[in-house]
mmCIF file of C-alpha atoms in Angstrom:
data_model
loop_
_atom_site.group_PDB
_atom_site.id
_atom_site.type_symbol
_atom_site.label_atom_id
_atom_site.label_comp_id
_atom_site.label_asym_id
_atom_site.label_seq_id
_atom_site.Cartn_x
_atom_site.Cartn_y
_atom_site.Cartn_z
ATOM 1 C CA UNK A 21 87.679 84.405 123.852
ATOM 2 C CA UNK A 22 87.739 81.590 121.149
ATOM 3 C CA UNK A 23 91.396 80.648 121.431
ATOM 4 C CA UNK A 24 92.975 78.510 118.397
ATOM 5 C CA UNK A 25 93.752 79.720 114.941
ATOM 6 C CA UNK A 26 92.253 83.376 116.226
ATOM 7 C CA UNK A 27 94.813 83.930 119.289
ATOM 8 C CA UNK A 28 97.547 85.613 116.459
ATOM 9 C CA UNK A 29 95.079 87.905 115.192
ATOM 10 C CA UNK A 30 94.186 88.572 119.444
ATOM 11 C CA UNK A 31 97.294 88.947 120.095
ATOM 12 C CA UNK A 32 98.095 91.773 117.215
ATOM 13 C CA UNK A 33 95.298 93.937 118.605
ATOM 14 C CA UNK A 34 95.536 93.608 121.954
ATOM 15 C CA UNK A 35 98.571 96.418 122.360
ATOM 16 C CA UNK A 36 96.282 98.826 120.457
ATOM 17 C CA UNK A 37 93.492 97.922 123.012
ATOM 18 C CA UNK A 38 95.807 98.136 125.296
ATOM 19 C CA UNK A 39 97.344 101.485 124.597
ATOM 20 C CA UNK A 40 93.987 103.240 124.161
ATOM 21 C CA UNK A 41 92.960 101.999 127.485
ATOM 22 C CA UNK A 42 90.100 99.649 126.047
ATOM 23 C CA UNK A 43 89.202 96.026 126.717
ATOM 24 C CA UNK A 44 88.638 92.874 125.216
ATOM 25 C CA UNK A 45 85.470 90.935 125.911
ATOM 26 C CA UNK A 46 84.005 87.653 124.324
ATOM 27 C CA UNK A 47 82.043 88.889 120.969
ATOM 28 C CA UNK A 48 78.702 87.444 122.882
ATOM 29 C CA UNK A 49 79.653 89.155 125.871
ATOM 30 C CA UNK A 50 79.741 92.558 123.025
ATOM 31 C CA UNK A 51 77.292 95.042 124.192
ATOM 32 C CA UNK A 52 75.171 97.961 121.933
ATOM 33 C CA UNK A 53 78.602 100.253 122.111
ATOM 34 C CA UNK A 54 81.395 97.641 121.663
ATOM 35 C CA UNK A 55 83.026 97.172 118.582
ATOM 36 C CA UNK A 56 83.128 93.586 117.286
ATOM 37 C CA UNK A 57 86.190 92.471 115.359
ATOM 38 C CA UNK A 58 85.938 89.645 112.848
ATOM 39 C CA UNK A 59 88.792 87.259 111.551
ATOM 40 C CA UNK A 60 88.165 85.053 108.527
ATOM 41 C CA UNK A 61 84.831 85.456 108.524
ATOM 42 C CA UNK A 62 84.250 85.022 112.318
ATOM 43 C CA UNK A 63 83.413 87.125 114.985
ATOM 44 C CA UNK A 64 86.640 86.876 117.450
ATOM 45 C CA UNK A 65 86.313 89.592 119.971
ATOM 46 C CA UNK A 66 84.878 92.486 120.991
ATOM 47 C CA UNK A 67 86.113 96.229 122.083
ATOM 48 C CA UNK A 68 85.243 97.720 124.996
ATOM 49 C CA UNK A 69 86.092 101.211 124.341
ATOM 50 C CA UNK A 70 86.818 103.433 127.322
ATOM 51 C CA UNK A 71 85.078 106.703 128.222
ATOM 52 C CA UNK A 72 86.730 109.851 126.792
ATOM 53 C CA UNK A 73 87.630 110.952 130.153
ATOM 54 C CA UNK A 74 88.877 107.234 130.949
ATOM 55 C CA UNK A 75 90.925 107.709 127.488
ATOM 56 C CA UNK A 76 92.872 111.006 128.382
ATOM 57 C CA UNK A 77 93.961 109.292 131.858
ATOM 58 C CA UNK A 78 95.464 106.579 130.001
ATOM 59 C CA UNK A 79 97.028 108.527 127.672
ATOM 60 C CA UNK A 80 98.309 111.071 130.521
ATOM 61 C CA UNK A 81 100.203 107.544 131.972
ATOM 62 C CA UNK A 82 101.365 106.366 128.926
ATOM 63 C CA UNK A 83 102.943 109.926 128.172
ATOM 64 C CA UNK A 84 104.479 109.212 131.443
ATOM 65 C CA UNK A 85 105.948 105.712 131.098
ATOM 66 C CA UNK A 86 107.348 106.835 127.447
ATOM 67 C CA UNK A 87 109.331 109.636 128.908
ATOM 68 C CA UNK A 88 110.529 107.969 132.237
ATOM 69 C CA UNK A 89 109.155 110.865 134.722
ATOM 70 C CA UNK A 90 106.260 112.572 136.090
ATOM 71 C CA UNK A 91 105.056 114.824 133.804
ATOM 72 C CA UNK A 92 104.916 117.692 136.377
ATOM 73 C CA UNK A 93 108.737 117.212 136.295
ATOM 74 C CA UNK A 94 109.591 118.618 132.473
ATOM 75 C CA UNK A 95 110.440 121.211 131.682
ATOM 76 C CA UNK A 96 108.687 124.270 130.445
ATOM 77 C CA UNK A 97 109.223 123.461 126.805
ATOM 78 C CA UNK A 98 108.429 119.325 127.072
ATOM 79 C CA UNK A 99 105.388 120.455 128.838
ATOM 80 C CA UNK A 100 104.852 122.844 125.512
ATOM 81 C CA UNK A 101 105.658 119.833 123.485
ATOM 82 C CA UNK A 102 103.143 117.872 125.613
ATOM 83 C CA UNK A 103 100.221 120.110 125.345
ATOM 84 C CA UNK A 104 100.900 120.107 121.393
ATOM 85 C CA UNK A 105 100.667 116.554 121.150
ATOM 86 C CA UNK A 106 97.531 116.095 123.065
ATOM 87 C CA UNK A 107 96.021 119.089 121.338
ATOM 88 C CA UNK A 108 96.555 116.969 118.240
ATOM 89 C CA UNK A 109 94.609 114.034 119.656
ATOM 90 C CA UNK A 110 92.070 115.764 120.587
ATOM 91 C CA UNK A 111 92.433 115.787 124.269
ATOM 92 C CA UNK A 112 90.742 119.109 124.945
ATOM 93 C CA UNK A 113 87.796 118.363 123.124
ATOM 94 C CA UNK A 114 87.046 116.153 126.666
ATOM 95 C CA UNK A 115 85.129 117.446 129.080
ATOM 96 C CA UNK A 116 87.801 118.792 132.094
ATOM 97 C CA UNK A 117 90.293 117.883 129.827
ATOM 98 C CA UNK A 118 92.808 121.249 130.187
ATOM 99 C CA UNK A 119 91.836 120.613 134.048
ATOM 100 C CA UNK A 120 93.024 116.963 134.000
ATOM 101 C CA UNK A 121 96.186 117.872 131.613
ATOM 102 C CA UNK A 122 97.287 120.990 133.939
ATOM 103 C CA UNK A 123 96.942 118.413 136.712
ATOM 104 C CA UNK A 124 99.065 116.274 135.267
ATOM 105 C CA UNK A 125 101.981 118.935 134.255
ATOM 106 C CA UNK A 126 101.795 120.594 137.603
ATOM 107 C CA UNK A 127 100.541 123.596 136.033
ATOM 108 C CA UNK A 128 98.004 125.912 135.996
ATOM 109 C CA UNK A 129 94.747 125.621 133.731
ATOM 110 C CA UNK A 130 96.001 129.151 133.076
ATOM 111 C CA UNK A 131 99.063 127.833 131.953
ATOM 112 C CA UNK A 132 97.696 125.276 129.759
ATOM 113 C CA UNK A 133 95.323 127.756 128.079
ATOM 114 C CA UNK A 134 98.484 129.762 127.115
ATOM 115 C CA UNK A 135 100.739 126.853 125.492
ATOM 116 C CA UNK A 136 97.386 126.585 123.615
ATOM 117 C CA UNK A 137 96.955 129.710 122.638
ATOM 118 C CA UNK A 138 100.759 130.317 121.894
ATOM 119 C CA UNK A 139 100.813 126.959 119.383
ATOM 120 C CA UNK A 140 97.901 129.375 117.375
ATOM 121 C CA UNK A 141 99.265 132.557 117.030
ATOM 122 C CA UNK A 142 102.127 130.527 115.424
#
């Protein structure tokens, strides 16, 4: 990257890169699917976005680092909660994604498929 009067404006996305599981390339490094990012009129950097499948992973982890312990270790109801909040972003819209979340909560895609389907008869 650049560097200079752009490394603020770097810096301030880089967590939200970061957190999605995406990375940042030089903006003439940017290929057809990256997104470039301008900063007073300049192209900065670019966004490698991560595949959807990539995406869930990362979020899985983060999910994990937030709470302090493996996710297989909650209990019934903060594996509820989980399920909920990935349902909300979309995680089982992915391709294997109620496979790679049971996997992750030590549970059943069975399981999973319930907490789902008890969140809609709510």
């Amino acid at each position: 990257m650049t560097g200079g009067a752009d490394e603020p404006f770097i810096a301030a996305v880089k967590p939200l890169v970061d957190a999605i599981g995406g990375e940042l390339v030089p903006p003439d490094e940017a290929g057809r699917d990256d997104v470039l990012l301008s900063w007073e009129g300049a192209e900065v950097v670019a966004v490698r976005l991560p595949q959807l499948a990539d995406s869930l992973d990362h979020i899985l982890a983060a999910m994990e680092r937030r709470r302090g312990v493996p996710l297989a270790d909650l209990d019934r109801r903060a594996k509820q909660e989980v399920v909920r909040n990935l349902e909300a972003r979309g995680a089982f819209s992915v391709r294997h994604g109620v496979e790679t979340v049971a996997s992750a909560l030590g549970v059943s895609r069975f399981t999973v498929y319930n907490y789902l389907n008890r969140e809609k008869g709510r």
